[in-house]
Amino acid sequence: DAKYIPAGPSGVITRGRDDILPTGRNFYSLDPRRVPTKAAFRVGQMLADSVIKKHQQEEGRYPENVAMFWMCNDIMWADGEGMSQIFFLLGVRPVWLSDGRVKGIEVIPLEELGRPRIDVTIRVSGITRDNFPGCIELVDEAIHTVASLDEPEEMNFVRKHALAKMKSDIDSDNEDDCWRKSTLRIFASKPGTYQPGVNLAVYASAWKDEKDLSDIFVYWNSYAYGKGVFGIESPKQLISSLGTVDVTFNKVVSDEHDLFGCCCYFGTHGGMTAAARQIGGKEVKTYYGDTREPEKVQVRDLADEIRRVVRTKLLNPKWVEGMKRHGYKGAGDISKRVGRVYGWESTTREVDDWIFDDITRTFVMDKENREFFKQNNPWALEEIGRRLLEAESRGLWNADPEVLQELKEMYLEMEGWLEENMGEVKGDFQGGSVDVMAPEDVGIWNNMMQEFKAKLK
């Protein structure tokens, strides 16, 4: 009718957000001053309690430091459940005004909390960093407040680690500056950039071992953020925090998205896990939260979450047929997801061998599916085959011998398809080769990493 249509709010309808209907309007996100909501804080409490309880059952002690990947979907879709989890791990809670806006935070007394305050190491996404600075500042304020409490170190791991960092900081004569550095817990990539780095290295085969991935993670993600701090290069502080990590954590909010939906998941959560293991010199638990049903919060092992998503989507015949309806794009998206399975195994070693076996059987060995790729996007299937062979050659996949043999034979056939279509090629050509490189193999890259490591001395 050519009438003005007022803008409407955005959100996830499965979170009870019926105010997002009807669709078709220009939408706005939310008021960040209302994050977290009271409902989200209750979910965050359950997440924090579940993480602590699970670690206690497995290790017989409290986790001292939980490293989290804080994504913008936590704020935009879940009203700050993860933010609330951070607060409750620290032992603080939001203070709300009567209109729902968050006024600030208050400390929960140890007598009421009934456990130690758990330290956190947070890698925020670039979108969270750029769109919700107020939320980041509030979390930073909570961390600084808890670190400043006059409490026994065995009941306040934030303070324990902050004091240890102060003792080891020999670069600063200014006590206030030293204390501020010791309480930095929120990190991301350099201002203006949006990648964790590790995903790019994995895709480019630009790593030889876990130490390479750890170095890349620290190099890319050592910029601190918080109140009065925006993108300050702080590699020593990140390394110190990662060295005390017991658990790395992320969560799923909706079935619309999962940990294979973007390379940033394994690049950040996986990269953070590899770095924490390498720097701390010990095994690190990898947990995945599930708030798809907020009243039934779950925390499971990352390996279980990988199995769940592989079964329900990637290897689900109905999902595969649905993707095939999209032809070239569907084939490409299947290939991307297989690449992300490989990325999770590269960074965390949490992918079962049977998953790679069944991926091979489903997409390479199955005649009908192989023909689909050949007709619609042979390059996607070549990428799948090449990643599988790389996983096996790196020792990431202990393949079924028969499956591996057929994969190798089918890969030669795939190369034949591509060579027929390409014709004569001049100049450098990768083909099916996988050239594994590390910083020492590339002059400019090596110099860059050496300069960075010099700052750590």
XYZ file of N, CA and C in Angstrom, residues 7-205:
597
model
N 10.071 0.144 11.981
C 11.085 -0.885 12.235
C 10.666 -1.743 13.420
N 11.177 -2.966 13.461
C 10.854 -3.873 14.554
C 12.096 -4.506 15.140
N 11.967 -5.128 16.294
C 13.132 -5.750 16.938
C 13.528 -7.047 16.250
N 14.757 -7.482 16.493
C 15.243 -8.765 15.991
C 15.411 -9.714 17.169
N 15.628 -10.970 16.872
C 15.834 -11.945 17.939
C 15.535 -13.342 17.449
N 15.531 -14.287 18.370
C 15.268 -15.693 18.053
C 13.903 -16.056 18.613
N 12.996 -16.471 17.740
C 11.619 -16.730 18.170
C 11.543 -17.884 19.162
N 12.508 -18.821 19.091
C 12.517 -19.935 20.036
C 12.903 -19.495 21.443
N 13.312 -18.246 21.589
C 13.583 -17.684 22.911
C 12.362 -16.923 23.433
N 11.205 -17.180 22.831
C 9.995 -16.505 23.277
C 9.848 -15.098 22.743
N 10.646 -14.755 21.732
C 10.621 -13.398 21.196
C 9.537 -13.262 20.119
N 8.269 -13.341 20.524
C 7.191 -13.191 19.551
C 7.053 -11.759 19.064
N 7.767 -10.834 19.722
C 7.705 -9.437 19.277
C 8.442 -9.218 17.965
N 9.180 -10.226 17.479
C 9.872 -10.055 16.198
C 8.918 -10.259 15.022
N 7.709 -10.742 15.305
C 6.702 -10.931 14.262
C 5.844 -9.674 14.110
N 5.340 -9.337 12.951
C 5.545 -10.051 11.688
C 6.921 -9.742 11.095
N 7.405 -10.645 10.257
C 8.665 -10.407 9.566
C 8.433 -9.446 8.402
N 9.512 -9.078 7.728
C 9.387 -8.180 6.580
C 9.653 -6.733 6.918
N 9.871 -6.436 8.201
C 10.179 -5.066 8.604
C 11.686 -4.850 8.641
N 12.121 -3.616 8.496
C 13.499 -3.303 8.852
C 13.636 -3.567 10.348
N 14.748 -4.167 10.745
C 14.863 -4.518 12.159
C 16.082 -3.854 12.796
N 15.980 -3.666 14.081
C 17.110 -3.217 14.872
C 17.479 -4.341 15.825
N 18.666 -4.273 16.382
C 19.162 -5.377 17.202
C 18.521 -5.363 18.582
N 19.119 -4.660 19.507
C 18.598 -4.611 20.869
C 19.238 -3.438 21.588
N 18.770 -3.191 22.791
C 19.366 -2.173 23.649
C 20.421 -2.865 24.506
N 21.709 -2.643 24.226
C 22.758 -3.360 24.973
C 22.782 -3.023 26.459
N 22.094 -1.942 26.840
C 22.042 -1.600 28.267
C 21.133 -2.558 29.037
N 20.360 -3.363 28.323
C 19.458 -4.320 28.962
C 20.032 -5.740 28.982
N 21.310 -5.848 28.662
C 21.983 -7.153 28.628
C 22.915 -7.268 29.824
N 22.843 -8.376 30.568
C 21.951 -9.515 30.371
C 20.581 -9.279 30.991
N 19.593 -9.996 30.500
C 18.274 -9.960 31.114
C 18.272 -10.865 32.341
N 17.229 -10.728 33.155
C 17.139 -11.574 34.348
C 16.994 -13.046 33.969
N 16.237 -13.305 32.910
C 16.075 -14.691 32.460
C 17.402 -15.264 31.979
N 18.160 -14.457 31.228
C 19.462 -14.913 30.733
C 20.423 -15.167 31.888
N 20.333 -14.366 32.939
C 21.227 -14.574 34.076
C 20.945 -15.909 34.755
N 19.682 -16.297 34.817
C 19.358 -17.605 35.407
C 19.964 -18.736 34.567
N 19.917 -18.585 33.251
C 20.528 -19.585 32.372
C 22.041 -19.587 32.558
N 22.637 -18.389 32.648
C 24.077 -18.280 32.859
C 24.527 -18.927 34.155
N 23.725 -18.786 35.207
C 24.032 -19.453 36.472
C 24.082 -20.971 36.286
N 23.097 -21.501 35.564
C 23.061 -22.950 35.329
C 24.259 -23.407 34.502
N 24.650 -22.606 33.510
C 25.826 -22.943 32.710
C 27.080 -22.993 33.577
N 27.271 -21.949 34.388
C 28.457 -21.885 35.247
C 28.483 -23.054 36.225
N 27.347 -23.314 36.869
C 27.276 -24.427 37.820
C 27.575 -25.762 37.137
N 27.059 -25.933 35.914
C 27.258 -27.193 35.196
C 28.716 -27.398 34.812
N 29.382 -26.322 34.385
C 30.804 -26.409 34.040
C 31.621 -26.793 35.269
N 31.353 -26.117 36.377
C 32.093 -26.383 37.612
C 31.850 -27.814 38.092
N 30.586 -28.226 38.100
C 30.236 -29.572 38.569
C 30.877 -30.645 37.696
N 30.836 -30.451 36.389
C 31.416 -31.436 35.472
C 32.918 -31.561 35.693
N 33.600 -30.426 35.865
C 35.045 -30.467 36.088
C 35.370 -31.116 37.429
N 34.571 -30.819 38.441
C 34.788 -31.442 39.748
C 34.638 -32.965 39.670
N 33.632 -33.417 38.949
C 33.406 -34.857 38.819
C 34.553 -35.542 38.087
N 35.118 -34.853 37.104
C 36.165 -35.457 36.286
C 37.555 -35.308 36.890
N 37.806 -34.191 37.560
C 39.151 -33.895 38.049
C 39.257 -33.851 39.567
N 38.128 -33.847 40.256
C 38.155 -33.823 41.711
C 38.532 -32.485 42.311
N 38.422 -31.415 41.547
C 38.747 -30.077 42.049
C 38.002 -29.034 41.216
N 38.002 -27.794 41.736
C 37.404 -26.695 40.984
C 38.312 -26.294 39.822
N 37.747 -25.909 38.696
C 38.595 -25.323 37.647
C 39.047 -23.940 38.098
N 40.308 -23.617 37.887
C 40.790 -22.293 38.292
C 40.534 -21.239 37.222
N 40.515 -21.659 35.971
C 40.385 -20.694 34.880
C 39.591 -21.333 33.744
N 38.505 -20.693 33.350
C 37.686 -21.155 32.227
C 37.872 -20.179 31.070
N 38.362 -20.680 29.946
C 38.557 -19.846 28.756
C 37.320 -19.954 27.877
N 36.772 -18.808 27.469
C 35.512 -18.796 26.734
C 35.625 -18.013 25.435
N 34.935 -18.494 24.420
C 34.766 -17.767 23.165
C 33.428 -17.047 23.266
N 33.480 -15.725 23.419
C 32.269 -14.925 23.633
C 31.838 -14.329 22.300
N 30.802 -14.900 21.716
C 30.340 -14.495 20.396
C 29.170 -13.520 20.505
N 28.943 -12.771 19.434
C 27.871 -11.778 19.455
C 26.498 -12.438 19.515
N 26.375 -13.703 19.043
C 25.055 -14.338 19.105
C 24.600 -14.540 20.545
N 25.541 -14.561 21.488
C 25.160 -14.662 22.894
C 24.344 -13.447 23.313
N 24.698 -12.281 22.790
C 23.982 -11.054 23.133
C 22.749 -10.885 22.254
N 22.925 -11.059 20.945
C 21.843 -10.777 20.002
C 20.726 -11.822 20.040
N 21.070 -13.071 20.292
C 20.065 -14.138 20.281
C 19.668 -14.586 21.678
N 20.625 -14.585 22.605
C 20.395 -15.217 23.907
C 20.374 -14.218 25.058
N 20.378 -12.926 24.751
C 20.230 -11.879 25.767
C 21.317 -11.897 26.837
N 22.479 -12.501 26.508
C 23.609 -12.443 27.426
C 23.751 -13.630 28.355
N 23.379 -14.829 27.890
C 23.545 -16.025 28.731
C 25.017 -16.283 29.031
N 25.863 -16.191 28.004
C 27.296 -16.403 28.210
C 27.913 -15.321 29.067
N 27.464 -14.090 28.862
C 27.916 -12.974 29.694
C 27.545 -13.238 31.154
N 26.347 -13.747 31.373
C 25.901 -14.091 32.728
C 26.722 -15.232 33.308
N 27.074 -16.188 32.466
C 27.928 -17.292 32.909
C 29.262 -16.756 33.412
N 29.828 -15.809 32.683
C 31.080 -15.182 33.112
C 30.896 -14.525 34.472
N 29.814 -13.761 34.615
C 29.550 -13.091 35.889
C 29.468 -14.095 37.035
N 28.733 -15.189 36.826
C 28.527 -16.116 37.935
C 29.779 -16.925 38.240
N 30.592 -17.219 37.226
C 31.885 -17.844 37.503
C 32.720 -16.940 38.402
N 32.684 -15.642 38.113
C 33.436 -14.666 38.910
C 32.834 -14.466 40.291
N 31.551 -14.775 40.425
C 30.875 -14.554 41.700
C 30.327 -13.155 41.833
N 29.756 -12.631 40.748
C 29.072 -11.337 40.783
C 27.723 -11.502 40.092
N 26.852 -10.505 40.254
C 25.571 -10.519 39.543
C 25.227 -9.104 39.097
N 24.438 -8.988 38.047
C 24.045 -7.661 37.579
C 23.074 -7.002 38.555
N 23.057 -5.688 38.507
C 22.064 -4.907 39.248
C 21.184 -4.219 38.213
N 19.888 -4.511 38.256
C 18.972 -3.982 37.248
C 18.176 -2.801 37.785
N 17.909 -1.848 36.915
C 16.967 -0.781 37.211
C 15.555 -1.307 36.983
N 14.562 -0.543 37.379
C 13.178 -1.007 37.264
C 12.739 -1.215 35.822
N 13.402 -0.528 34.873
C 13.019 -0.666 33.462
C 13.787 -1.773 32.742
N 14.592 -2.544 33.480
C 15.315 -3.658 32.886
C 16.732 -3.344 32.467
N 17.112 -2.070 32.515
C 18.491 -1.733 32.166
C 19.425 -2.160 33.296
N 20.654 -2.508 32.900
C 21.643 -2.948 33.885
C 22.397 -1.731 34.406
N 22.317 -1.540 35.704
C 22.965 -0.396 36.344
C 24.440 -0.661 36.594
N 24.764 -1.893 36.909
C 26.141 -2.258 37.232
C 26.180 -3.687 37.741
N 27.209 -3.996 38.527
C 27.315 -5.345 39.099
C 27.528 -5.240 40.604
N 27.172 -6.310 41.304
C 27.448 -6.391 42.734
C 28.106 -7.730 43.031
N 28.973 -7.722 44.010
C 29.713 -8.929 44.386
C 28.829 -9.842 45.229
N 28.828 -11.113 44.898
C 28.130 -12.116 45.701
C 29.080 -12.549 46.817
N 28.699 -12.407 48.084
C 29.598 -12.802 49.181
C 29.982 -14.279 49.076
N 31.191 -14.605 49.504
C 31.649 -15.990 49.443
C 30.736 -16.929 50.225
N 30.176 -16.429 51.334
C 29.279 -17.262 52.139
C 28.054 -17.679 51.327
N 27.566 -16.766 50.508
C 26.403 -17.064 49.667
C 26.807 -17.884 48.442
N 27.975 -17.578 47.882
C 28.437 -18.260 46.670
C 28.744 -19.730 46.954
N 29.388 -19.993 48.089
C 29.646 -21.369 48.506
C 30.760 -22.072 47.757
N 31.604 -21.335 47.093
C 32.713 -21.923 46.318
C 33.703 -20.813 45.986
N 34.884 -21.175 45.456
C 35.835 -20.138 45.035
C 35.333 -19.371 43.811
N 35.862 -18.181 43.634
C 35.596 -17.393 42.425
C 36.508 -17.918 41.316
N 35.924 -18.256 40.177
C 36.659 -18.866 39.068
C 37.172 -17.780 38.127
N 38.440 -17.870 37.763
C 39.023 -16.923 36.812
C 38.519 -17.234 35.403
N 38.579 -16.244 34.533
C 38.138 -16.415 33.147
C 39.176 -15.825 32.196
N 39.268 -16.405 31.022
C 40.037 -15.845 29.911
C 39.077 -15.788 28.733
N 38.854 -14.606 28.204
C 37.786 -14.416 27.223
C 38.364 -13.961 25.891
N 38.015 -14.688 24.848
C 38.322 -14.231 23.491
C 36.998 -13.766 22.895
N 36.833 -12.454 22.749
C 35.595 -11.925 22.180
C 35.698 -11.917 20.661
N 34.586 -12.110 20.011
C 34.572 -12.014 18.554
C 34.723 -10.554 18.145
N 35.135 -10.334 16.914
C 35.291 -8.967 16.426
C 33.984 -8.209 16.409
N 32.876 -8.899 16.129
C 31.570 -8.232 16.100
C 31.148 -7.834 17.508
N 31.386 -8.697 18.489
C 31.099 -8.343 19.882
C 31.921 -7.134 20.291
N 33.184 -7.157 19.964
C 34.096 -6.056 20.298
C 33.613 -4.727 19.731
N 33.183 -4.737 18.473
C 32.856 -3.489 17.792
C 31.442 -3.002 18.056
N 30.519 -3.906 18.389
C 29.121 -3.517 18.547
C 28.653 -3.420 19.993
N 29.362 -4.057 20.908
C 28.910 -4.067 22.298
C 30.041 -3.703 23.260
N 30.656 -2.539 23.059
C 31.756 -2.144 23.957
C 31.303 -1.982 25.399
N 30.037 -1.566 25.603
C 29.539 -1.409 26.964
C 29.486 -2.725 27.704
N 29.112 -3.787 27.014
C 29.072 -5.120 27.636
C 30.480 -5.577 28.004
N 31.427 -5.313 27.114
C 32.819 -5.687 27.383
C 33.346 -4.921 28.591
N 33.030 -3.634 28.665
C 33.500 -2.827 29.797
C 32.892 -3.307 31.109
N 31.632 -3.738 31.076
C 30.990 -4.220 32.301
C 31.639 -5.518 32.781
N 31.949 -6.416 31.854
C 32.638 -7.655 32.225
C 34.032 -7.341 32.759
N 34.726 -6.420 32.108
C 36.058 -6.028 32.570
C 35.991 -5.428 33.971
N 34.975 -4.621 34.214
C 34.788 -4.040 35.549
C 34.581 -5.134 36.590
N 33.808 -6.153 36.230
C 33.563 -7.262 37.156
C 34.860 -7.998 37.475
N 35.672 -8.237 36.457
C 36.952 -8.935 36.655
C 37.858 -8.126 37.568
N 37.960 -6.834 37.291
C 38.834 -5.959 38.090
C 38.342 -5.872 39.530
N 37.025 -5.800 39.702
C 36.443 -5.723 41.046
C 36.753 -6.981 41.849
N 36.573 -8.138 41.233
C 36.811 -9.410 41.926
C 38.292 -9.579 42.257
N 39.162 -9.177 41.332
C 40.602 -9.290 41.581
C 41.037 -8.415 42.750
N 40.313 -7.336 42.997
C 40.683 -6.381 44.049
C 40.132 -6.751 45.419
N 39.317 -7.789 45.504
C 38.729 -8.179 46.783
C 39.793 -8.744 47.722
N 39.696 -8.389 48.988
C 40.629 -8.896 50.002
C 40.122 -10.256 50.486
N 40.449 -11.281 49.713
C 39.983 -12.632 50.009
C 41.141 -13.613 49.880
N 41.051 -14.768 50.536
C 42.114 -15.775 50.404
C 42.263 -16.212 48.948
N 43.484 -16.429 48.529
C 43.728 -16.800 47.134
C 43.064 -18.121 46.764
N 42.953 -19.028 47.721
C 42.329 -20.317 47.406
C 40.818 -20.201 47.205
N 40.256 -19.015 47.562
C 38.832 -18.777 47.339
C 38.581 -17.725 46.264
N 39.647 -17.226 45.677
C 39.516 -16.189 44.644
C 40.640 -16.391 43.632
N 40.367 -17.215 42.626
C 41.401 -17.542 41.643
C 41.738 -16.355 40.742
N 40.820 -15.415 40.612
C 41.114 -14.206 39.832
C 42.220 -13.421 40.525
N 42.056 -13.225 41.821
C 43.073 -12.506 42.592
C 44.385 -13.289 42.638
N 44.283 -14.599 42.822
C 45.473 -15.445 42.871
C 46.325 -15.266 41.622
N 45.691 -15.322 40.466
C 46.435 -15.210 39.209
C 46.900 -13.785 38.947
N 46.112 -12.805 39.372
C 46.517 -11.407 39.192
C 47.762 -11.089 40.016
N 47.793 -11.565 41.253
C 48.961 -11.325 42.104
C 50.194 -12.027 41.552
N 50.005 -13.233 41.016
C 51.132 -13.958 40.421
C 51.671 -13.215 39.206
N 50.774 -12.627 38.425
C 51.203 -11.860 37.251
C 51.968 -10.612 37.667
N 51.524 -9.973 38.745
C 52.221 -8.774 39.223
C 53.654 -9.095 39.621
N 53.826 -10.222 40.287
C 55.167 -10.606 40.736
C 56.100 -10.886 39.566
N 55.533 -11.363 38.477
C 56.365 -11.714 37.322
C 56.535 -10.560 36.343
N 55.824 -9.450 36.562
C 55.909 -8.305 35.647
C 57.101 -7.443 36.039
N 58.172 -7.572 35.283
C 59.387 -6.813 35.589
C 59.539 -5.596 34.681
N 58.530 -5.370 33.827
C 58.633 -4.278 32.858
C 58.071 -2.965 33.375
N 57.351 -3.013 34.487
C 56.660 -1.810 34.932
C 57.066 -1.429 36.352
N 57.410 -0.150 36.517
C 57.703 0.381 37.845
C 56.464 1.010 38.463
N 55.441 1.206 37.645
C 54.202 1.823 38.101
C 53.273 0.737 38.630
N 52.998 0.771 39.940
C 52.205 -0.293 40.554
C 50.791 -0.343 40.001
N 50.182 0.834 39.767
C 48.821 0.863 39.224
C 48.784 0.282 37.818
N 49.781 0.639 37.013
C 49.853 0.121 35.648
C 50.069 -1.390 35.665
N 50.898 -1.835 36.569
C 51.186 -3.269 36.694
C 49.931 -4.034 37.113
N 49.178 -3.463 38.057
C 47.958 -4.109 38.515
C 46.925 -4.167 37.393
N 46.829 -3.083 36.615
C 45.865 -3.079 35.503
C 46.205 -4.171 34.494
N 47.465 -4.306 34.174
C 47.881 -5.344 33.223
C 47.562 -6.738 33.760
N 47.701 -6.898 35.070
C 47.494 -8.224 35.661
C 46.026 -8.634 35.679
N 45.126 -7.671 35.461
C 43.690 -7.988 35.471
C 43.089 -8.025 34.066
N 43.918 -7.932 33.043
C 43.410 -8.030 31.673
C 43.020 -9.480 31.385
N 41.786 -9.679 31.003
C 41.296 -11.034 30.728
C 40.512 -11.125 29.415
N 40.285 -9.999 28.754
C 39.454 -9.983 27.549
C 40.342 -9.662 26.352
N 40.384 -10.567 25.400
C 41.295 -10.429 24.260
C 40.549 -10.663 22.948
N 41.126 -10.131 21.883
C 40.595 -10.354 20.532
C 41.713 -10.071 19.548
N 41.367 -10.064 18.288
C 42.353 -9.733 17.264
C 42.577 -8.223 17.241
N 43.518 -7.791 16.446
C 43.870 -6.384 16.328
C 42.653 -5.568 15.902
N 42.487 -4.351 16.420
C 41.354 -3.523 16.000
C 41.247 -3.447 14.478
N 40.034 -3.655 13.989
C 39.807 -3.615 12.551
C 39.936 -4.953 11.861
N 40.366 -5.985 12.592
C 40.488 -7.329 12.007
C 39.510 -8.280 12.698
N 39.201 -9.386 12.016
C 38.124 -10.249 12.499
C 38.446 -11.735 12.407
N 39.694 -12.093 12.414
C 40.045 -13.504 12.280
C 40.883 -13.966 13.469
N 40.709 -15.234 13.886
C 41.571 -15.769 14.946
C 42.926 -16.235 14.436
N 43.092 -16.314 13.098
C 44.387 -16.679 12.531
C 44.603 -18.166 12.371
N 44.247 -18.934 13.383
C 44.490 -20.377 13.361
C 43.746 -21.041 12.210
N 42.524 -20.599 11.948
C 41.757 -21.195 10.844
C 42.454 -20.999 9.506
N 43.058 -19.836 9.316
C 43.761 -19.572 8.062
C 44.984 -20.474 7.930
N 45.697 -20.671 9.038
C 46.876 -21.544 9.015
C 46.486 -22.988 8.719
N 45.391 -23.437 9.325
C 44.930 -24.811 9.099
C 44.552 -25.010 7.637
N 43.805 -24.073 7.081
C 43.380 -24.201 5.685
C 44.556 -24.142 4.714
N 45.579 -23.366 5.070
C 46.741 -23.219 4.189
C 47.798 -24.291 4.437
N 47.524 -25.216 5.360
C 48.507 -26.244 5.760
C 49.791 -25.590 6.257
